[in-house]
Coordinates of N, CA and C in Angstrom, one line a residue:
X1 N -11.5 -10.9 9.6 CA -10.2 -10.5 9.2 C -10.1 -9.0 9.0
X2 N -9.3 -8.1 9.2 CA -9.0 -6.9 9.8 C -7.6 -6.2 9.2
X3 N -6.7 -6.5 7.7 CA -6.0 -6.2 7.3 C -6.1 -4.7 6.5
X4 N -4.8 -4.6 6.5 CA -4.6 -3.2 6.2 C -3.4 -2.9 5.0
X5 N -3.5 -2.4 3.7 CA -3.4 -2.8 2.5 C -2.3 -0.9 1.9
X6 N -1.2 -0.5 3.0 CA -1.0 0.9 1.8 C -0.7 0.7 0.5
X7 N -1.2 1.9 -0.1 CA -1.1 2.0 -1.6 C 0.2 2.7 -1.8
X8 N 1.4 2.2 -2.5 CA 2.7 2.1 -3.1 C 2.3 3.6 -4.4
X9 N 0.8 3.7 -4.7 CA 1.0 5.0 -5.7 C 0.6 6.4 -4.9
X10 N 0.9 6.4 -3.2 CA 0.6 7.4 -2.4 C 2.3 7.3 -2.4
X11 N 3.1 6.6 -2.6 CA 4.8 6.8 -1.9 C 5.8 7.8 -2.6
X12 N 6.4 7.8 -1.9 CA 7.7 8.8 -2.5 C 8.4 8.2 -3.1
X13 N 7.8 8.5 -4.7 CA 9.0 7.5 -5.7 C 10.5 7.9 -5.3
X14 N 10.9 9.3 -5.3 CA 11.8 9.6 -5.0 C 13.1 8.8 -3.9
X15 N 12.1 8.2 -3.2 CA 13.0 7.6 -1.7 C 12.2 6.3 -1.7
X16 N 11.7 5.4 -2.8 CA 10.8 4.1 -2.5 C 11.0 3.4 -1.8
X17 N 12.5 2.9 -2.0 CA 12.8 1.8 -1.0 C 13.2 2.2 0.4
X18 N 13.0 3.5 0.7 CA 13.0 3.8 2.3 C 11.4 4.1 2.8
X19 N 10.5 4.4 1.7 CA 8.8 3.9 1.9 C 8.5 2.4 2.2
X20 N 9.4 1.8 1.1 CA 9.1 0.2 1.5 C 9.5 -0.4 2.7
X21 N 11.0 0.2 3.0 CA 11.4 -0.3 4.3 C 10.3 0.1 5.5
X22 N 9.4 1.3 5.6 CA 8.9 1.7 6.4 C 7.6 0.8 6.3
X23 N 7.0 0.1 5.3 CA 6.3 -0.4 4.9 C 6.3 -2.0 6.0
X24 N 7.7 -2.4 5.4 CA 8.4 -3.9 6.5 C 7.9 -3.5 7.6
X25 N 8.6 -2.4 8.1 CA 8.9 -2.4 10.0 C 7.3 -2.1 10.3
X26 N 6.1 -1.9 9.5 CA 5.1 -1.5 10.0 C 4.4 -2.4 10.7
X27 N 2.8 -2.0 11.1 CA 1.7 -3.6 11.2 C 1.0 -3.3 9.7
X28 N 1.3 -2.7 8.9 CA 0.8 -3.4 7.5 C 0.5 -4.8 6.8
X29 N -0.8 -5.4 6.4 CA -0.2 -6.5 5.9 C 0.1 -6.7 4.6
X30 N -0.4 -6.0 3.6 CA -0.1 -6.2 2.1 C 0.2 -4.8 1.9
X31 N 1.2 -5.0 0.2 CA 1.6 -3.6 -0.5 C 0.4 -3.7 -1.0
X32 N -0.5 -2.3 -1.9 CA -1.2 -2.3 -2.9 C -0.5 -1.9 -4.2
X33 N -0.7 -2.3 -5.1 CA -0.1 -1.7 -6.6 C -1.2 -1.5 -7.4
X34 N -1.0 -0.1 -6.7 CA -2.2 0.2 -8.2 C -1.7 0.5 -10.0
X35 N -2.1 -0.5 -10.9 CA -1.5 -0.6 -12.2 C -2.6 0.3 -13.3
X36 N -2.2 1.9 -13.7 CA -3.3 2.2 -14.5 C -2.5 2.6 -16.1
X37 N -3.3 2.3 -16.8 CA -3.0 2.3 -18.5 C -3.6 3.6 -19.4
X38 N -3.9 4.4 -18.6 CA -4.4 6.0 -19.3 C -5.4 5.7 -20.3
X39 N -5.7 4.4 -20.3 CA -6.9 3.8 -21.4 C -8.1 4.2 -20.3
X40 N -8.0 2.5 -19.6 CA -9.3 2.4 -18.6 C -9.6 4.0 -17.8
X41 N -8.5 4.2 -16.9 CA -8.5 5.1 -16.5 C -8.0 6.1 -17.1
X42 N -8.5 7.6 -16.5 CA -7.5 8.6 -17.3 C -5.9 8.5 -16.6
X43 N -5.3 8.0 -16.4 CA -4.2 8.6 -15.9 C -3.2 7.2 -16.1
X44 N -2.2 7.4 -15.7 CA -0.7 6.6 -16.1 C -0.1 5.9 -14.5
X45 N -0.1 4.5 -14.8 CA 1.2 4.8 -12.9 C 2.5 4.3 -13.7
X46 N 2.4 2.5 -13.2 CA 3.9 1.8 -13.4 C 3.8 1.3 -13.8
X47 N 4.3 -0.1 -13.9 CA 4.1 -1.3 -14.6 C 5.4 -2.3 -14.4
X48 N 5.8 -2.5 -15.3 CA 6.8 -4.2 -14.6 C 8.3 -3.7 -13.9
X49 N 8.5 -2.6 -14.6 CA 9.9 -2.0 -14.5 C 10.0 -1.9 -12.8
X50 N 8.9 -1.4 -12.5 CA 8.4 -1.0 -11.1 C 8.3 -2.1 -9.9
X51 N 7.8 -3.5 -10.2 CA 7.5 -4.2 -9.8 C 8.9 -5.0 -9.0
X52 N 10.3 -5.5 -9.8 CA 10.9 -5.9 -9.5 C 11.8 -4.8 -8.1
X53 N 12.2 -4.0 -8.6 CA 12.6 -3.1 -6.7 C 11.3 -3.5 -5.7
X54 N 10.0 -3.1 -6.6 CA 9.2 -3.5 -5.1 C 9.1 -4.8 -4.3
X55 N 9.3 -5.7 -5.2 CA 9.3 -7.0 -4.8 C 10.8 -7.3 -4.4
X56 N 11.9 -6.3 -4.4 CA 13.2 -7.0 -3.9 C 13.1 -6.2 -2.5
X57 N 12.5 -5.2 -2.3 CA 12.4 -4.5 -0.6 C 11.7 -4.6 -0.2
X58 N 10.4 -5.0 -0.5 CA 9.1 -5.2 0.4 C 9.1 -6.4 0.7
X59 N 9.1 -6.9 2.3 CA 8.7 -8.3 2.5 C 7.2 -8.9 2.4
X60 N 6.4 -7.8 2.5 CA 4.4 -7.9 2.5 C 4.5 -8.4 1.4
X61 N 3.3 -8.9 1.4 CA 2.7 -9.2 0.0 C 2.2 -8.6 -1.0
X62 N 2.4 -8.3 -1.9 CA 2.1 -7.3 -3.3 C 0.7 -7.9 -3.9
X63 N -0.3 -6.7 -3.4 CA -1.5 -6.8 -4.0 C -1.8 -6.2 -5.0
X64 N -1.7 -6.7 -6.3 CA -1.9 -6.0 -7.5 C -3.1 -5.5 -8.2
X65 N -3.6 -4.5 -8.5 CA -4.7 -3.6 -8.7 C -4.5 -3.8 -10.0
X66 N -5.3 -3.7 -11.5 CA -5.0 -3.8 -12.4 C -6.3 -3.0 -13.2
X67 N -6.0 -1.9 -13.2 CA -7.1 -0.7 -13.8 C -6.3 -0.8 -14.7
X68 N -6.5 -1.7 -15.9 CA -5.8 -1.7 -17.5 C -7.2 -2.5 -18.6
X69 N -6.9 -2.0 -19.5 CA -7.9 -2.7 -20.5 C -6.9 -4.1 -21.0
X70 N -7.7 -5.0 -21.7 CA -7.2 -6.3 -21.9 C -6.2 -7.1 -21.0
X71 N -6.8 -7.2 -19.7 CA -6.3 -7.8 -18.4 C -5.2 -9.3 -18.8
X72 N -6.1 -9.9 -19.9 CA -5.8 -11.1 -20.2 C -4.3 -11.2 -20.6
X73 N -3.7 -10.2 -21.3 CA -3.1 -9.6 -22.1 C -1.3 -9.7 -20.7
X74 N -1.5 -9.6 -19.7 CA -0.8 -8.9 -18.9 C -0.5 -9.9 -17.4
X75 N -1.8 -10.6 -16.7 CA -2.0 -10.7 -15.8 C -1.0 -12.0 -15.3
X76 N -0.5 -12.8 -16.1 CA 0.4 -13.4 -15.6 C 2.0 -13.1 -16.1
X77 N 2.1 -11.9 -16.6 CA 3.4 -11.3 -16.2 C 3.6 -10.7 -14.6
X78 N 2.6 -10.1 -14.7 CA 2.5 -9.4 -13.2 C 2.8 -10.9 -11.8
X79 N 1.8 -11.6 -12.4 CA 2.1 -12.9 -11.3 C 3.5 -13.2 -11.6
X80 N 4.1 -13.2 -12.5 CA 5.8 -14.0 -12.7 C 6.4 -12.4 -12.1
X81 N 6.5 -11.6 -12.2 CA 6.8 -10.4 -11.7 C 7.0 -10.2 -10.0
X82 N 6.2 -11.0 -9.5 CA 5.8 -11.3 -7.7 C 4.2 -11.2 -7.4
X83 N 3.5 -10.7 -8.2 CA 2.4 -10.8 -7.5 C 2.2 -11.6 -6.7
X84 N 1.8 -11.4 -5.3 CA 1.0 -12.3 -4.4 C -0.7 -12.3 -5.0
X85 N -1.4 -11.5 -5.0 CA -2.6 -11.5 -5.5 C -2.8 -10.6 -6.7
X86 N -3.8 -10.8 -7.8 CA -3.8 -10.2 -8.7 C -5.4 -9.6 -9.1
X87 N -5.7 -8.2 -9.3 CA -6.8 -8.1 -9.2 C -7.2 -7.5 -10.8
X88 N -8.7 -7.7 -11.4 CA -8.7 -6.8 -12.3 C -10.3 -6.7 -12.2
X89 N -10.6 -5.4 -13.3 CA -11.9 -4.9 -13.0 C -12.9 -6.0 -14.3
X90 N -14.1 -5.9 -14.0 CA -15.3 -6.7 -14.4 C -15.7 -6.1 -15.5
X91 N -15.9 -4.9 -15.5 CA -16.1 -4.1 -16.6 C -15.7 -3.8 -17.5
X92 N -14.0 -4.0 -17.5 CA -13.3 -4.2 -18.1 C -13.0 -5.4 -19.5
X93 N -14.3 -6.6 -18.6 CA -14.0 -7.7 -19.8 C -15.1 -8.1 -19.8
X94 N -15.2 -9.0 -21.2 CA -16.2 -9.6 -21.8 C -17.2 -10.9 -20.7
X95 N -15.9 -11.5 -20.5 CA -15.9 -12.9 -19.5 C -14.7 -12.9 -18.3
X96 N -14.5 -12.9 -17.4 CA -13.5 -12.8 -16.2 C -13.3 -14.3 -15.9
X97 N -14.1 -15.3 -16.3 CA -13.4 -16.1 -16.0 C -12.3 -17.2 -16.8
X98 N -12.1 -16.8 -18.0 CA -10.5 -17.2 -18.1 C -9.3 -16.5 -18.2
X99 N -9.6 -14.9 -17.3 CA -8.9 -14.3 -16.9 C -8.7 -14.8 -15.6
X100 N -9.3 -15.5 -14.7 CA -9.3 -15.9 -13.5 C -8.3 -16.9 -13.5
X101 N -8.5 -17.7 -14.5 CA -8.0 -19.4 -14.8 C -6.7 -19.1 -14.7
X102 N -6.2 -17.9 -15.8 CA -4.4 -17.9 -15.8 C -4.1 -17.5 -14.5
X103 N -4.5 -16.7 -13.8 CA -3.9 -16.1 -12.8 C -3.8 -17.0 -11.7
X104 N -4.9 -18.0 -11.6 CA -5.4 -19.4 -10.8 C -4.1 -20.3 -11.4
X105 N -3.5 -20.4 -12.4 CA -2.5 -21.5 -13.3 C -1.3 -21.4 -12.6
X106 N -0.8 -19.6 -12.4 CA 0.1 -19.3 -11.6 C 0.3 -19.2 -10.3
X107 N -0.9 -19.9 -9.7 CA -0.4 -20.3 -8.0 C -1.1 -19.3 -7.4
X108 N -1.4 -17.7 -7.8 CA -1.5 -16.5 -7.6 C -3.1 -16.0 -6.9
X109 N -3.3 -15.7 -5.9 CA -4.6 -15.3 -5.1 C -5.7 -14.1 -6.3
X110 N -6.6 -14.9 -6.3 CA -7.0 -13.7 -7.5 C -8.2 -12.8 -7.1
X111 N -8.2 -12.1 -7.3 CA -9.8 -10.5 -7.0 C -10.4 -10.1 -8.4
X112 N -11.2 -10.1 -8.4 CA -12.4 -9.2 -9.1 C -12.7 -7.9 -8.7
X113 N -12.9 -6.8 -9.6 CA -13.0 -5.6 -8.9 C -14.1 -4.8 -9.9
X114 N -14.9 -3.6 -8.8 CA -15.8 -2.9 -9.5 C -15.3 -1.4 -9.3
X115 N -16.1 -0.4 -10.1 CA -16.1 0.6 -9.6 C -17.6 0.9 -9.2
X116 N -17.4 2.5 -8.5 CA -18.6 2.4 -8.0 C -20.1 2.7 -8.8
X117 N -19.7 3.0 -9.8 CA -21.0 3.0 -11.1 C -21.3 1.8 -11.5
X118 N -20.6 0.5 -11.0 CA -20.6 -0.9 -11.3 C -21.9 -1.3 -10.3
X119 N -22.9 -1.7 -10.9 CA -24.0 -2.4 -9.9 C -23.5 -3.7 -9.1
X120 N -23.3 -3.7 -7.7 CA -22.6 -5.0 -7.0 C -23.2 -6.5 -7.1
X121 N -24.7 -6.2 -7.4 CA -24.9 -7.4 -7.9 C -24.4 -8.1 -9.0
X122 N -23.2 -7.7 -9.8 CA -22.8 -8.9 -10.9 C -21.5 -9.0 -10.0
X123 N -21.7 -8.9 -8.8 CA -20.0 -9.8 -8.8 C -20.6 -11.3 -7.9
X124 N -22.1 -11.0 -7.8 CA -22.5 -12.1 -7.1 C -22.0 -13.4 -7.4
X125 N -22.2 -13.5 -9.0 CA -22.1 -15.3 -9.8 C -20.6 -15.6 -9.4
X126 N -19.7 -14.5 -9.9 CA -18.4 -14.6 -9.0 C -17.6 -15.0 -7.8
X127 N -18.5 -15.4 -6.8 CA -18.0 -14.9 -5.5 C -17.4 -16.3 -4.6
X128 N -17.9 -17.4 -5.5 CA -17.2 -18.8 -5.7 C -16.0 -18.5 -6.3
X129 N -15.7 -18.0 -7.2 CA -14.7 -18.6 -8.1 C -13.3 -17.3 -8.0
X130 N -13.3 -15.9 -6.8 CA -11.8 -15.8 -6.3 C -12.1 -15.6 -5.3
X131 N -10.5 -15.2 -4.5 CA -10.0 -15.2 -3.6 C -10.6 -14.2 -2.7
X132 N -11.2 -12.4 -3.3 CA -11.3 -11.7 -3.3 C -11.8 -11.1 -4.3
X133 N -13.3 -10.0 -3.6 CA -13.9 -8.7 -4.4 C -13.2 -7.1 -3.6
X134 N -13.2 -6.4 -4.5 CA -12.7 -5.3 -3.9 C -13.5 -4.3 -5.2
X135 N -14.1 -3.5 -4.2 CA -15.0 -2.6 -4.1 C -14.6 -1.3 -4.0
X136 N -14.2 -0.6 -5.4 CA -13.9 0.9 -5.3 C -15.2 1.5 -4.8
X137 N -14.5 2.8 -3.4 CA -15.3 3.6 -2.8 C -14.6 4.9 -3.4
X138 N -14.1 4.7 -4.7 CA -13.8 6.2 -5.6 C -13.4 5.8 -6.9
X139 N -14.0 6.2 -7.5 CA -13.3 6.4 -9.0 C -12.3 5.5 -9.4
X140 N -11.5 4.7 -10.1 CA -10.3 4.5 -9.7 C -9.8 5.3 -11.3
X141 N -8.6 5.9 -10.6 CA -7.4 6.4 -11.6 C -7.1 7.4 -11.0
X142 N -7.2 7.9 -9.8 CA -6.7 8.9 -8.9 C -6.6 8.9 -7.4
X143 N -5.8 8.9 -6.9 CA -5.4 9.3 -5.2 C -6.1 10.3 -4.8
X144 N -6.4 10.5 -3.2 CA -6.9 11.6 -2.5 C -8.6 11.7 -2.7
X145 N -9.3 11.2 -3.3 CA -10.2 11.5 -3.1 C -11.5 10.6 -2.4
X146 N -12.8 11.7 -2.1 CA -13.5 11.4 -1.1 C -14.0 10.0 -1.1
X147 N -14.2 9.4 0.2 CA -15.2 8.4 0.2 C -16.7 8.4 -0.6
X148 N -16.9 7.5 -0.8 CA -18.4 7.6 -1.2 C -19.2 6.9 -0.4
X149 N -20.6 7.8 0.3 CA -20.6 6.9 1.5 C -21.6 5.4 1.0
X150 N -22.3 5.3 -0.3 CA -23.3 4.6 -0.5 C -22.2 2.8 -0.7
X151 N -21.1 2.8 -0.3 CA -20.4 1.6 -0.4 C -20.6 1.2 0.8
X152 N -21.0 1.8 2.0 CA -21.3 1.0 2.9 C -22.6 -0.3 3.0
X153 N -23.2 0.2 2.0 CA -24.5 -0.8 1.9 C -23.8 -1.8 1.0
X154 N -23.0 -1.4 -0.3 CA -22.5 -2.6 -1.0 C -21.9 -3.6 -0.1
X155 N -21.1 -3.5 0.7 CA -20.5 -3.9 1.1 C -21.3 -4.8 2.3
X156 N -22.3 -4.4 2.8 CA -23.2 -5.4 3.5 C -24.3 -6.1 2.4
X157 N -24.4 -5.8 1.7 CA -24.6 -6.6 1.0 C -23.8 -8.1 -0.1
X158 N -22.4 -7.5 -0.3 CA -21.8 -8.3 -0.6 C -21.2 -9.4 0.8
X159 N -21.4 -9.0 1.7 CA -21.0 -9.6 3.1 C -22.0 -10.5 3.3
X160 N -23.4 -10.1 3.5 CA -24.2 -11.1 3.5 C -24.5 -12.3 2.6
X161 N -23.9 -12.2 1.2 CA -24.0 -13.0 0.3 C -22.7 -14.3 0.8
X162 N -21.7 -13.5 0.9 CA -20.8 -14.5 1.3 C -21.2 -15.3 2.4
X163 N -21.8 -14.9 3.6 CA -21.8 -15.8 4.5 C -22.7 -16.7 4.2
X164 N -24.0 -16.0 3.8 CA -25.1 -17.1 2.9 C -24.5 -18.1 2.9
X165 N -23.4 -18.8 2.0 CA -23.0 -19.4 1.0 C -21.4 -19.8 1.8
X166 N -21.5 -19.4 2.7 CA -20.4 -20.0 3.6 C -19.2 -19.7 3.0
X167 N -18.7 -19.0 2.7 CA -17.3 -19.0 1.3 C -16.3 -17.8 1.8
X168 N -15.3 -18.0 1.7 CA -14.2 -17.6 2.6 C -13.7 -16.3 1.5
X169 N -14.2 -15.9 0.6 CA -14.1 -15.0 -0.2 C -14.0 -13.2 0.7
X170 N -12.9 -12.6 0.8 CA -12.7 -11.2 1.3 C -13.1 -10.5 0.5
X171 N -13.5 -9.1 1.6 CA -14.0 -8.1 0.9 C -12.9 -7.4 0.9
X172 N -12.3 -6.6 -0.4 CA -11.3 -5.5 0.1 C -12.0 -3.9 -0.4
X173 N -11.8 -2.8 0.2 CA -12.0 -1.5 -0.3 C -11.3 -1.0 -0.7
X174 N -10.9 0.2 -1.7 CA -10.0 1.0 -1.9 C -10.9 2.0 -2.0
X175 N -10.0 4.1 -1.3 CA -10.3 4.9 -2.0 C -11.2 5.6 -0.5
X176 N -10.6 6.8 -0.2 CA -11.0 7.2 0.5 C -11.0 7.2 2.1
X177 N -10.2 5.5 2.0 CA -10.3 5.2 3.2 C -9.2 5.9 4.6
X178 N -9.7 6.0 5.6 CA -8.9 6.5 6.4 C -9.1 6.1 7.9
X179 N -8.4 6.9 8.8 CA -8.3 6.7 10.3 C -10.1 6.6 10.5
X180 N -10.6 7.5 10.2 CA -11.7 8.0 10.8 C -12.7 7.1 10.5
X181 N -12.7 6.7 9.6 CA -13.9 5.2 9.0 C -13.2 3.9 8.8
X182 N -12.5 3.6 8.7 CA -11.5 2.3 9.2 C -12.6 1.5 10.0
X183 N -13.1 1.7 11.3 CA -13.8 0.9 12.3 C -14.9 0.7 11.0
X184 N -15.4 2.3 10.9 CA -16.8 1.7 10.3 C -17.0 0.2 9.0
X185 N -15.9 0.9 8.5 CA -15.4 -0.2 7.4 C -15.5 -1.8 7.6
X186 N -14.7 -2.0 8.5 CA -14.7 -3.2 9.2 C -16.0 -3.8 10.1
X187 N -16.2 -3.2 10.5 CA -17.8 -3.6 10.9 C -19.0 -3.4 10.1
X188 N -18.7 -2.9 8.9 CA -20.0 -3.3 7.8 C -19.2 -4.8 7.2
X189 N -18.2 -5.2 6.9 CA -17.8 -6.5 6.8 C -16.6 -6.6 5.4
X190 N -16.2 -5.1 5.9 CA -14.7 -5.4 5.0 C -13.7 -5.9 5.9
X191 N -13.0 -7.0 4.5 CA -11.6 -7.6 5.6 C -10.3 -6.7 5.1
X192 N -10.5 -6.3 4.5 CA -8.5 -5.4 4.3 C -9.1 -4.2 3.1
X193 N -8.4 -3.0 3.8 CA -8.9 -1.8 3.7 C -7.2 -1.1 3.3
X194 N -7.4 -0.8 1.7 CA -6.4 -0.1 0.8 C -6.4 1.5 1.1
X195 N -5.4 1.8 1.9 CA -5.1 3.5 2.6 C -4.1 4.0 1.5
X196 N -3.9 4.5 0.7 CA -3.0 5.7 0.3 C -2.5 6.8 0.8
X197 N -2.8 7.9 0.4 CA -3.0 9.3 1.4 C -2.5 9.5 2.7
X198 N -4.0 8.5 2.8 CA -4.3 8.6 4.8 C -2.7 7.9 5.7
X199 N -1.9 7.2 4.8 CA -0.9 6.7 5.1 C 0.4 7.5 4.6
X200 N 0.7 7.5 3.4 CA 2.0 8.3 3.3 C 2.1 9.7 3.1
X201 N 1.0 10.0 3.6 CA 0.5 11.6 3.7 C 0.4 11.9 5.1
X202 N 0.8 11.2 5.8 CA 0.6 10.9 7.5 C 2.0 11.6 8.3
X203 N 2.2 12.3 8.8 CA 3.2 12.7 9.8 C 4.0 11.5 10.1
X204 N 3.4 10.3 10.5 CA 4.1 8.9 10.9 C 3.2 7.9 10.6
X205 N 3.8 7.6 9.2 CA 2.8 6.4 8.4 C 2.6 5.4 9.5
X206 N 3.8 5.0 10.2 CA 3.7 3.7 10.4 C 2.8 3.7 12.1
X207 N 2.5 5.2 12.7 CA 1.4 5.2 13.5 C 0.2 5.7 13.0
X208 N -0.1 6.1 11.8 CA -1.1 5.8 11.6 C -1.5 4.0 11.0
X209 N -1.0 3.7 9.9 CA -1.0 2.3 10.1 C -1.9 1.5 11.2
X210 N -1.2 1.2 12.4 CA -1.4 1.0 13.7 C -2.6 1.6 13.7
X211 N -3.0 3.0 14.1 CA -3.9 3.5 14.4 C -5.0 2.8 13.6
X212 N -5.2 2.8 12.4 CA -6.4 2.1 11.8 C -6.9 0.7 12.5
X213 N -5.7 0.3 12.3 CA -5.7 -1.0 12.4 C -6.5 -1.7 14.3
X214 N -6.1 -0.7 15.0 CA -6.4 -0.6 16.6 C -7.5 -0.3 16.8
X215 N -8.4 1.0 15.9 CA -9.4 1.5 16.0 C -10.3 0.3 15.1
X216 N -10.0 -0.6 14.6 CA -11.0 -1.4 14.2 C -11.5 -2.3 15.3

């Protein structure tokens, strides 16, 4: 699987719902929403107020990112809000799985997520029980910056584990990603690859889009 994930905190709040529409007409297949609480992360995005315009213009699916402390706290508003999938980080909680359970209650595709100071071996015991791991290749709590190249090995490593075990579990990436490593991405054994930047920082989002997506 070969999906392609823009991040909604690279858009022009200013003109959103003309980012979103350009979002529709694209080969994108899911929105990303990245959700940060200036706790976990340093920095601030959006949160529910935000969510309903997105979910009344965007016809993709809303992949929700949840860089917030007490996930538990939150995660099925976000699903009653539209989430199509809901993600939050590991390190963030004590136990993730009956944060899994609610989000699983609400019908809702769920992810696990690390950063990259996170050792990829704990999402192993996980890898039964969602939909999706997604594997920051930066920091999370900021746009624009560099890949980190040592996720290419997580990532074949978390790839080989899944197949092991036969289990339909996607890899997603965020952070860094772009035109130029897209293929690589995909052939170490990510399935949907979260572009920001490299997208609404693009001369023509919606050929670069395409572009990634072709070059895989």
């Amino acid at each position: 699987m070969k999906l392609i994930a823009p991040s909604v905190l690279s858009a022009d709040f200013g003109h959103l719902a003309d980012d979103l529409e350009m979002i529709n007409r694209s080969e994108a297949d899911w929105l990303h929403v990245d959700v940060m609480d200036g706790t976990f992360v340093p920095n601030i995005s959006f949160g529910f107020p935000l969510m309903e315009p997105m979910r009344k213009y965007c016809t993709k699916p809303l992949d929700v990112h949840l860089m917030i402390v007490h996930p538990e706290k939150y995660v099925e508003r976000f699903c009653d809000a539209g989430a199509w999938s809901v993600g939050f980080h590991l390190e963030a909680v004590d136990d993730p799985l009956p944060i899994l359970d609610l989000i699983k209650a609400k019908g809702v595709r769920t992810c696990l997520t690390i950063n990259p100071d996170i050792d990829v071996k704990r999402l192993v015991p996980y890898l039964d029980k969602v939909d999706m791991v997604l594997l920051m290749s930066v920091f999370a709590g900021f746009g624009g910056q560099k890949f980190i190249p040592e996720t290419m090995d997580k990532i074949r490593f978390i790839k080989a584990e899944i197949v092991k075990r036969n289990l339909p579990t996607l890899i997603e990436i965020d952070g860094g990603v772009n035109a130029e490593n897209a293929a690589e991405l995909f052939a170490a054994g990510a399935d949907v690859l979260v572009a920001g930047s490299a997208v609404f920082g693009a001369k023509d989002p919606e050929e670069m889009i395409r572009k990634m997506k072709i070059t895989a």
